[in-house]
PDB file of C-alpha atoms in Angstrom:
ATOM      1  CA  ASP A   6      -9.188 -11.935 -12.531  1.00 58.00           C
ATOM      2  CA  GLY A   7      -5.260 -11.699 -11.771  1.00 66.00           C
ATOM      3  CA  GLY A   8      -3.421 -15.414 -12.016  1.00 92.00           C
ATOM      4  CA  ILE A   9      -1.461 -17.767 -14.029  1.00 94.00           C
ATOM      5  CA  THR A  10      -3.448 -19.814 -15.899  1.00 95.00           C
ATOM      6  CA  GLN A  11      -2.012 -23.668 -17.531  1.00 96.00           C
ATOM      7  CA  SER A  12      -3.127 -25.662 -19.849  1.00 93.00           C
ATOM      8  CA  PRO A  13      -4.291 -28.669 -20.101  1.00 93.00           C
ATOM      9  CA  LYS A  14      -4.911 -30.079 -16.320  1.00 93.00           C
ATOM     10  CA  TYR A  15      -3.776 -33.384 -17.479  1.00 94.00           C
ATOM     11  CA  LEU A  16      -2.400 -34.460 -20.000  1.00 93.00           C
ATOM     12  CA  PHE A  17      -1.162 -38.338 -22.208  1.00 92.00           C
ATOM     13  CA  ARG A  18       1.784 -38.932 -24.219  1.00 89.00           C
ATOM     14  CA  LYS A  19       2.758 -41.816 -26.084  1.00 89.00           C
ATOM     15  CA  GLU A  20       6.123 -42.551 -25.891  1.00 86.00           C
ATOM     16  CA  GLY A  21       8.561 -40.817 -28.578  1.00 86.00           C
ATOM     17  CA  GLN A  22       6.241 -37.658 -28.699  1.00 90.00           C
ATOM     18  CA  ASN A  23       6.549 -34.047 -27.508  1.00 93.00           C
ATOM     19  CA  VAL A  24       3.934 -32.241 -26.328  1.00 94.00           C
ATOM     20  CA  THR A  25       4.581 -28.916 -25.116  1.00 96.00           C
ATOM     21  CA  LEU A  26       2.214 -27.610 -21.676  1.00 97.00           C
ATOM     22  CA  SER A  27       0.344 -24.018 -21.721  1.00 97.00           C
ATOM     23  CA  CYS A  28       1.335 -20.939 -19.545  1.00 98.00           C
ATOM     24  CA  GLU A  29       0.042 -17.503 -19.398  1.00 97.00           C
ATOM     25  CA  GLN A  30       0.125 -15.099 -16.786  1.00 97.00           C
ATOM     26  CA  ASN A  31      -1.665 -11.149 -16.752  1.00 95.00           C
ATOM     27  CA  LEU A  32       0.538 -10.379 -13.621  1.00 92.00           C
ATOM     28  CA  ASN A  33       2.720  -8.126 -16.015  1.00 92.00           C
ATOM     29  CA  HIS A  34       5.347 -10.534 -14.543  1.00 91.00           C
ATOM     30  CA  ASP A  35       8.754 -10.422 -15.795  1.00 90.00           C
ATOM     31  CA  ALA A  36      10.004 -14.019 -15.252  1.00 91.00           C
ATOM     32  CA  MET A  37       8.252 -17.087 -15.613  1.00 94.00           C
ATOM     33  CA  TYR A  38       9.655 -20.172 -14.212  1.00 95.00           C
ATOM     34  CA  TRP A  39       8.985 -23.622 -14.906  1.00 97.00           C
ATOM     35  CA  TYR A  40       8.787 -26.985 -12.531  1.00 96.00           C
ATOM     36  CA  ARG A  41       8.683 -30.280 -12.115  1.00 96.00           C
ATOM     37  CA  GLN A  42       7.146 -32.791  -9.088  1.00 95.00           C
ATOM     38  CA  ASP A  43       7.495 -36.355  -8.502  1.00 93.00           C
ATOM     39  CA  PRO A  44       5.922 -38.176  -6.043  1.00 86.00           C
ATOM     40  CA  GLY A  45       5.972 -36.947  -2.863  1.00 80.00           C
ATOM     41  CA  GLN A  46       8.327 -34.869  -3.453  1.00 84.00           C
ATOM     42  CA  GLY A  47       9.667 -31.437  -3.989  1.00 88.00           C
ATOM     43  CA  LEU A  48       9.898 -29.441  -6.748  1.00 93.00           C
ATOM     44  CA  ARG A  49      13.037 -29.052  -8.760  1.00 93.00           C
ATOM     45  CA  LEU A  50      13.775 -25.747 -11.980  1.00 93.00           C
ATOM     46  CA  ILE A  51      13.782 -26.799 -15.850  1.00 96.00           C
ATOM     47  CA  TYR A  52      14.296 -23.900 -17.395  1.00 96.00           C
ATOM     48  CA  TYR A  53      13.580 -20.339 -16.593  1.00 93.00           C
ATOM     49  CA  SER A  54      13.304 -16.433 -18.148  1.00 94.00           C
ATOM     50  CA  GLN A  55      13.687 -13.230 -17.115  1.00 90.00           C
ATOM     51  CA  ILE A  56      13.086 -11.876 -19.943  1.00 91.00           C
ATOM     52  CA  VAL A  57      11.642 -12.041 -23.189  1.00 95.00           C
ATOM     53  CA  ASN A  58      13.664 -13.953 -26.296  1.00 96.00           C
ATOM     54  CA  ASP A  59      16.224 -15.222 -23.003  1.00 94.00           C
ATOM     55  CA  PHE A  60      15.518 -18.033 -20.659  1.00 95.00           C
ATOM     56  CA  GLN A  61      18.123 -19.843 -18.694  1.00 93.00           C
ATOM     57  CA  LYS A  62      18.574 -23.967 -17.538  1.00 94.00           C
ATOM     58  CA  GLY A  63      17.728 -24.981 -14.596  1.00 92.00           C
ATOM     59  CA  ASP A  64      18.688 -27.188 -12.297  1.00 89.00           C
ATOM     60  CA  ILE A  65      16.690 -30.428 -14.732  1.00 94.00           C
ATOM     61  CA  ALA A  66      16.374 -29.407 -17.723  1.00 95.00           C
ATOM     62  CA  GLU A  67      17.713 -31.729 -20.324  1.00 95.00           C
ATOM     63  CA  GLY A  68      14.909 -33.503 -22.406  1.00 95.00           C
ATOM     64  CA  TYR A  69      13.072 -29.827 -22.118  1.00 97.00           C
ATOM     65  CA  SER A  70      12.759 -27.285 -24.524  1.00 97.00           C
ATOM     66  CA  VAL A  71      10.220 -23.174 -23.850  1.00 98.00           C
ATOM     67  CA  SER A  72      10.131 -20.391 -25.356  1.00 97.00           C
ATOM     68  CA  ARG A  73       9.700 -16.776 -24.838  1.00 97.00           C
ATOM     69  CA  GLU A  74       8.231 -15.287 -27.551  1.00 97.00           C
ATOM     70  CA  LYS A  75       5.383 -13.129 -25.632  1.00 96.00           C
ATOM     71  CA  LYS A  76       6.351 -11.538 -21.886  1.00 96.00           C
ATOM     72  CA  GLU A  77       3.337 -13.322 -20.179  1.00 97.00           C
ATOM     73  CA  SER A  78       3.174 -16.470 -22.746  1.00 98.00           C
ATOM     74  CA  PHE A  79       6.544 -19.166 -21.359  1.00 98.00           C
ATOM     75  CA  PRO A  80       5.225 -23.169 -23.050  1.00 98.00           C
ATOM     76  CA  LEU A  81       7.031 -25.971 -22.187  1.00 98.00           C
ATOM     77  CA  THR A  82       7.456 -28.962 -24.712  1.00 97.00           C
ATOM     78  CA  VAL A  83       9.134 -31.831 -23.211  1.00 95.00           C
ATOM     79  CA  THR A  84      10.706 -34.281 -25.936  1.00 93.00           C
ATOM     80  CA  SER A  85      10.916 -37.528 -26.669  1.00 88.00           C
ATOM     81  CA  ALA A  86      13.626 -37.284 -24.443  1.00 87.00           C
ATOM     82  CA  GLN A  87      12.424 -36.524 -21.989  1.00 87.00           C
ATOM     83  CA  LYS A  88      12.567 -40.523 -20.240  1.00 86.00           C
ATOM     84  CA  ASN A  89      10.806 -40.195 -17.473  1.00 90.00           C
ATOM     85  CA  PRO A  90       9.010 -37.527 -17.905  1.00 92.00           C
ATOM     86  CA  THR A  91       5.545 -38.540 -15.764  1.00 94.00           C
ATOM     87  CA  ALA A  92       5.411 -35.888 -13.511  1.00 95.00           C
ATOM     88  CA  PHE A  93       2.802 -33.117 -12.392  1.00 95.00           C
ATOM     89  CA  TYR A  94       4.321 -29.701 -13.482  1.00 97.00           C
ATOM     90  CA  LEU A  95       3.792 -25.492 -12.459  1.00 96.00           C
ATOM     91  CA  CYS A  96       4.518 -23.252 -13.598  1.00 97.00           C
ATOM     92  CA  ALA A  97       5.114 -19.661 -11.950  1.00 95.00           C
ATOM     93  CA  SER A  98       5.713 -15.924 -12.308  1.00 93.00           C
ATOM     94  CA  SER A  99       7.494 -13.049 -10.033  1.00 89.00           C
ATOM     95  CA  LYS A 100       8.365  -9.721 -10.908  1.00 84.00           C
ATOM     96  CA  LEU A 101      11.696  -8.670 -11.241  1.00 73.00           C
ATOM     97  CA  VAL A 102      12.636  -5.287  -9.666  1.00 59.00           C
ATOM     98  CA  SER A 103       9.369  -5.012  -6.808  1.00 55.00           C
ATOM     99  CA  SER A 104      10.183  -5.622  -2.984  1.00 50.00           C
ATOM    100  CA  THR A 105       8.598  -8.382  -3.109  1.00 53.00           C
ATOM    101  CA  ASP A 106      10.581 -10.824  -5.111  1.00 68.00           C
ATOM    102  CA  THR A 107       7.697 -13.891  -4.835  1.00 81.00           C
ATOM    103  CA  GLN A 108       6.846 -16.521  -6.927  1.00 87.00           C
ATOM    104  CA  TYR A 109       3.259 -17.034  -7.576  1.00 90.00           C
ATOM    105  CA  PHE A 110       2.250 -20.839  -9.252  1.00 93.00           C
ATOM    106  CA  GLY A 111      -0.414 -21.515 -11.525  1.00 95.00           C
ATOM    107  CA  PRO A 112      -2.796 -24.670 -11.119  1.00 94.00           C
ATOM    108  CA  GLY A 113       0.288 -27.750 -13.135  1.00 95.00           C
ATOM    109  CA  THR A 114      -0.251 -29.390 -15.205  1.00 96.00           C
ATOM    110  CA  ARG A 115      -0.107 -34.009 -14.904  1.00 95.00           C
ATOM    111  CA  LEU A 116       1.040 -34.726 -17.950  1.00 95.00           C
ATOM    112  CA  THR A 117       1.744 -38.860 -17.583  1.00 94.00           C
ATOM    113  CA  VAL A 118       3.199 -41.203 -19.771  1.00 89.00           C
ATOM    114  CA  LEU A 119       1.241 -44.356 -21.801  1.00 84.00           C
TER     115      LEU A 119
ATOM    116  CA  ALA B  26      24.719 -24.681  -4.416  1.00 76.00           C
ATOM    117  CA  GLN B  27      21.765 -23.745  -1.426  1.00 82.00           C
ATOM    118  CA  THR B  28      20.193 -27.188  -0.619  1.00 92.00           C
ATOM    119  CA  VAL B  29      16.724 -27.606   1.755  1.00 96.00           C
ATOM    120  CA  THR B  30      15.877 -29.170   3.707  1.00 96.00           C
ATOM    121  CA  GLN B  31      13.189 -30.204   5.194  1.00 97.00           C
ATOM    122  CA  SER B  32      13.464 -33.276   8.140  1.00 95.00           C
ATOM    123  CA  GLN B  33      10.204 -33.863   8.657  1.00 96.00           C
ATOM    124  CA  PRO B  34       7.940 -36.437   5.557  1.00 94.00           C
ATOM    125  CA  GLU B  35       4.350 -36.970   8.029  1.00 96.00           C
ATOM    126  CA  MET B  36       3.330 -35.231  10.469  1.00 97.00           C
ATOM    127  CA  SER B  37      -0.485 -34.884  12.289  1.00 97.00           C
ATOM    128  CA  VAL B  38      -1.374 -32.480  14.182  1.00 98.00           C
ATOM    129  CA  GLN B  39      -5.379 -31.857  16.237  1.00 98.00           C
ATOM    130  CA  GLU B  40      -7.624 -29.446  15.296  1.00 97.00           C
ATOM    131  CA  ALA B  41      -7.213 -26.375  16.971  1.00 97.00           C
ATOM    132  CA  GLU B  42      -3.463 -26.752  18.373  1.00 98.00           C
ATOM    133  CA  THR B  43      -0.279 -25.763  17.372  1.00 98.00           C
ATOM    134  CA  VAL B  44       2.581 -27.786  15.165  1.00 98.00           C
ATOM    135  CA  THR B  45       5.855 -26.591  14.117  1.00 98.00           C
ATOM    136  CA  LEU B  46       6.942 -27.640  10.361  1.00 98.00           C
ATOM    137  CA  SER B  47      11.307 -27.853  10.751  1.00 98.00           C
ATOM    138  CA  CYS B  48      13.051 -26.279   8.293  1.00 98.00           C
ATOM    139  CA  THR B  49      16.821 -25.832   7.746  1.00 98.00           C
ATOM    140  CA  TYR B  50      19.021 -24.868   4.832  1.00 97.00           C
ATOM    141  CA  ASP B  51      22.913 -24.162   3.515  1.00 95.00           C
ATOM    142  CA  THR B  52      23.867 -21.196   1.924  1.00 93.00           C
ATOM    143  CA  SER B  53      27.377 -19.188   1.626  1.00 91.00           C
ATOM    144  CA  GLU B  54      25.123 -16.203   1.651  1.00 88.00           C
ATOM    145  CA  ASN B  55      24.604 -13.776   3.869  1.00 87.00           C
ATOM    146  CA  ASN B  56      21.700 -11.636   1.557  1.00 87.00           C
ATOM    147  CA  TYR B  57      18.271 -13.947   1.101  1.00 91.00           C
ATOM    148  CA  TYR B  58      15.159 -14.981   1.779  1.00 92.00           C
ATOM    149  CA  LEU B  59      12.884 -18.060   3.145  1.00 95.00           C
ATOM    150  CA  PHE B  60       9.780 -18.738   2.779  1.00 95.00           C
ATOM    151  CA  TRP B  61       6.524 -21.632   2.969  1.00 97.00           C
ATOM    152  CA  TYR B  62       4.597 -22.973   0.371  1.00 96.00           C
ATOM    153  CA  LYS B  63       1.364 -25.311   1.800  1.00 96.00           C
ATOM    154  CA  GLN B  64       0.295 -27.270  -1.355  1.00 94.00           C
ATOM    155  CA  PRO B  65      -3.216 -28.708  -0.493  1.00 94.00           C
ATOM    156  CA  PRO B  66      -4.855 -31.462  -2.426  1.00 90.00           C
ATOM    157  CA  SER B  67      -5.637 -29.842  -4.726  1.00 88.00           C
ATOM    158  CA  ARG B  68      -2.038 -29.471  -5.410  1.00 88.00           C
ATOM    159  CA  GLN B  69      -2.165 -25.475  -5.829  1.00 89.00           C
ATOM    160  CA  MET B  70       1.290 -24.425  -4.869  1.00 92.00           C
ATOM    161  CA  ILE B  71      -0.130 -21.243  -2.072  1.00 93.00           C
ATOM    162  CA  LEU B  72       2.505 -19.194  -0.682  1.00 93.00           C
ATOM    163  CA  VAL B  73       2.543 -18.778   2.806  1.00 96.00           C
ATOM    164  CA  ILE B  74       4.530 -16.525   5.234  1.00 96.00           C
ATOM    165  CA  ARG B  75       8.434 -15.555   3.926  1.00 94.00           C
ATOM    166  CA  GLN B  76      10.875 -14.001   5.367  1.00 94.00           C
ATOM    167  CA  GLU B  77      13.752 -11.689   4.456  1.00 91.00           C
ATOM    168  CA  ALA B  78      17.623 -12.413   5.607  1.00 91.00           C
ATOM    169  CA  TYR B  79      18.076  -9.140   7.248  1.00 89.00           C
ATOM    170  CA  LYS B  80      15.292  -8.506   9.319  1.00 88.00           C
ATOM    171  CA  GLN B  81      16.296  -9.883  12.878  1.00 85.00           C
ATOM    172  CA  GLN B  82      11.953 -10.424  13.218  1.00 92.00           C
ATOM    173  CA  ASN B  83      10.145 -13.293  13.150  1.00 95.00           C
ATOM    174  CA  ALA B  84       8.195 -12.737   9.849  1.00 94.00           C
ATOM    175  CA  THR B  85       3.443 -13.699  10.993  1.00 95.00           C
ATOM    176  CA  GLU B  86       0.780 -13.824   8.510  1.00 94.00           C
ATOM    177  CA  ASN B  87      -2.450 -14.596  11.246  1.00 96.00           C
ATOM    178  CA  ARG B  88      -1.876 -17.858  12.917  1.00 97.00           C
ATOM    179  CA  PHE B  89       1.342 -19.108  11.348  1.00 98.00           C
ATOM    180  CA  SER B  90       4.718 -16.939  12.867  1.00 97.00           C
ATOM    181  CA  VAL B  91       8.358 -18.646  11.573  1.00 97.00           C
ATOM    182  CA  ASN B  92      11.479 -18.872  13.405  1.00 97.00           C
ATOM    183  CA  PHE B  93      14.763 -17.582  11.572  1.00 96.00           C
ATOM    184  CA  GLN B  94      17.408 -18.542  13.477  1.00 96.00           C
ATOM    185  CA  LYS B  95      20.265 -16.612  10.213  1.00 94.00           C
ATOM    186  CA  ALA B  96      23.313 -18.858  12.152  1.00 94.00           C
ATOM    187  CA  ALA B  97      22.006 -21.956  12.917  1.00 95.00           C
ATOM    188  CA  LYS B  98      19.824 -22.093   9.163  1.00 96.00           C
ATOM    189  CA  SER B  99      16.964 -22.669  10.567  1.00 97.00           C
ATOM    190  CA  PHE B 100      13.202 -22.241   9.364  1.00 97.00           C
ATOM    191  CA  SER B 101      10.699 -23.027  10.944  1.00 98.00           C
ATOM    192  CA  LEU B 102       6.974 -22.584  10.143  1.00 98.00           C
ATOM    193  CA  LYS B 103       4.656 -22.525  13.523  1.00 98.00           C
ATOM    194  CA  ILE B 104       0.949 -22.953  12.513  1.00 98.00           C
ATOM    195  CA  SER B 105      -1.349 -22.106  15.844  1.00 98.00           C
ATOM    196  CA  ASP B 106      -4.858 -22.766  16.025  1.00 98.00           C
ATOM    197  CA  SER B 107      -4.490 -25.339  13.525  1.00 98.00           C
ATOM    198  CA  GLN B 108      -7.829 -25.606  11.295  1.00 97.00           C
ATOM    199  CA  LEU B 109      -8.973 -28.874   8.843  1.00 97.00           C
ATOM    200  CA  GLY B 110      -8.327 -26.655   5.558  1.00 96.00           C
ATOM    201  CA  ASP B 111      -4.607 -26.275   7.018  1.00 97.00           C
ATOM    202  CA  THR B 112      -4.018 -30.388   6.076  1.00 97.00           C
ATOM    203  CA  ALA B 113      -1.922 -30.458   3.811  1.00 97.00           C
ATOM    204  CA  MET B 114       1.940 -30.477   1.724  1.00 96.00           C
ATOM    205  CA  TYR B 115       4.647 -28.086   3.663  1.00 97.00           C
ATOM    206  CA  PHE B 116       7.207 -27.067   1.124  1.00 97.00           C
ATOM    207  CA  CYS B 117      10.786 -24.780   2.322  1.00 97.00           C
ATOM    208  CA  ALA B 118      12.035 -23.042   0.752  1.00 95.00           C
ATOM    209  CA  PHE B 119      15.368 -20.281  -0.321  1.00 94.00           C
ATOM    210  CA  MET B 120      16.158 -17.523  -2.389  1.00 90.00           C
ATOM    211  CA  LYS B 121      19.789 -15.968  -3.651  1.00 84.00           C
ATOM    212  CA  HIS B 122      19.870 -12.338  -3.374  1.00 80.00           C
ATOM    213  CA  ASP B 123      20.913 -11.940  -7.011  1.00 76.00           C
ATOM    214  CA  GLY B 124      18.051 -10.517  -8.880  1.00 71.00           C
ATOM    215  CA  SER B 125      17.451 -14.009 -10.694  1.00 72.00           C
ATOM    216  CA  ASN B 126      14.869 -15.021  -7.713  1.00 76.00           C
ATOM    217  CA  MET B 127      14.717 -18.979  -8.463  1.00 82.00           C
ATOM    218  CA  LEU B 128      13.600 -20.702  -5.672  1.00 89.00           C
ATOM    219  CA  THR B 129      15.566 -23.654  -4.458  1.00 92.00           C
ATOM    220  CA  PHE B 130      13.075 -25.896  -2.173  1.00 94.00           C
ATOM    221  CA  GLY B 131      12.764 -28.716   0.686  1.00 95.00           C
ATOM    222  CA  GLY B 132      11.314 -32.171   0.378  1.00 94.00           C
ATOM    223  CA  GLY B 133       8.360 -31.284   1.954  1.00 96.00           C
ATOM    224  CA  THR B 134       5.995 -32.306   5.152  1.00 97.00           C
ATOM    225  CA  ARG B 135       3.003 -33.112   4.588  1.00 96.00           C
ATOM    226  CA  LEU B 136       0.479 -31.618   7.771  1.00 98.00           C
ATOM    227  CA  MET B 137      -2.204 -33.957   8.737  1.00 97.00           C
ATOM    228  CA  VAL B 138      -5.694 -32.241  11.144  1.00 98.00           C
ATOM    229  CA  LYS B 139      -6.743 -34.030  12.919  1.00 97.00           C
ATOM    230  CA  PRO B 140     -10.907 -33.461  13.768  1.00 95.00           C
TER     231      PRO B 140
END
């Protein structure tokens, strides 16, 4: 089946630790995105990548880092510099040269800092 | 910068009835896309419907339709014959037509469909 997978579904982190959230897609989409969702709020863009080995900061990039070594993979690292990392994290992907331009989302990862 | 506002934090509707969710946005762009996404309790974001700003005709997808008023910068979602499975958070989102495919989301409306 084509789609976007995120792992793990739930992640617990101790303060001061870095953690990496996985996002993989087999839709052959060019662009990938990371969003953060806090309770009762909309999604905010952390980072996005339109091409391998290139990525741009979104609205709330501080305390996060990403890499895009392969077209199908876009992992997000939550570093110890992120002061309030407890949130729900959603990964998305989209084509860039099509009439649809729609983003499709993965199932999300719930990160909790202990 | 674009902003998207959903003024109804929560709404409820009886099963089989019709409900309309409001969304307004602010932009200086002329060419853009608008979306409604649904997020059920599973938290998976699901595309409901999309609208291209250059199209005057309102988009429809089965029981879901939009009322797109470009001059008023309004993009409401109408759900007809509401079903229990429509219970979810609904997010309105804006995308500039600049190749970036970046989405700006509203704060969401929690919809409860009552039996």
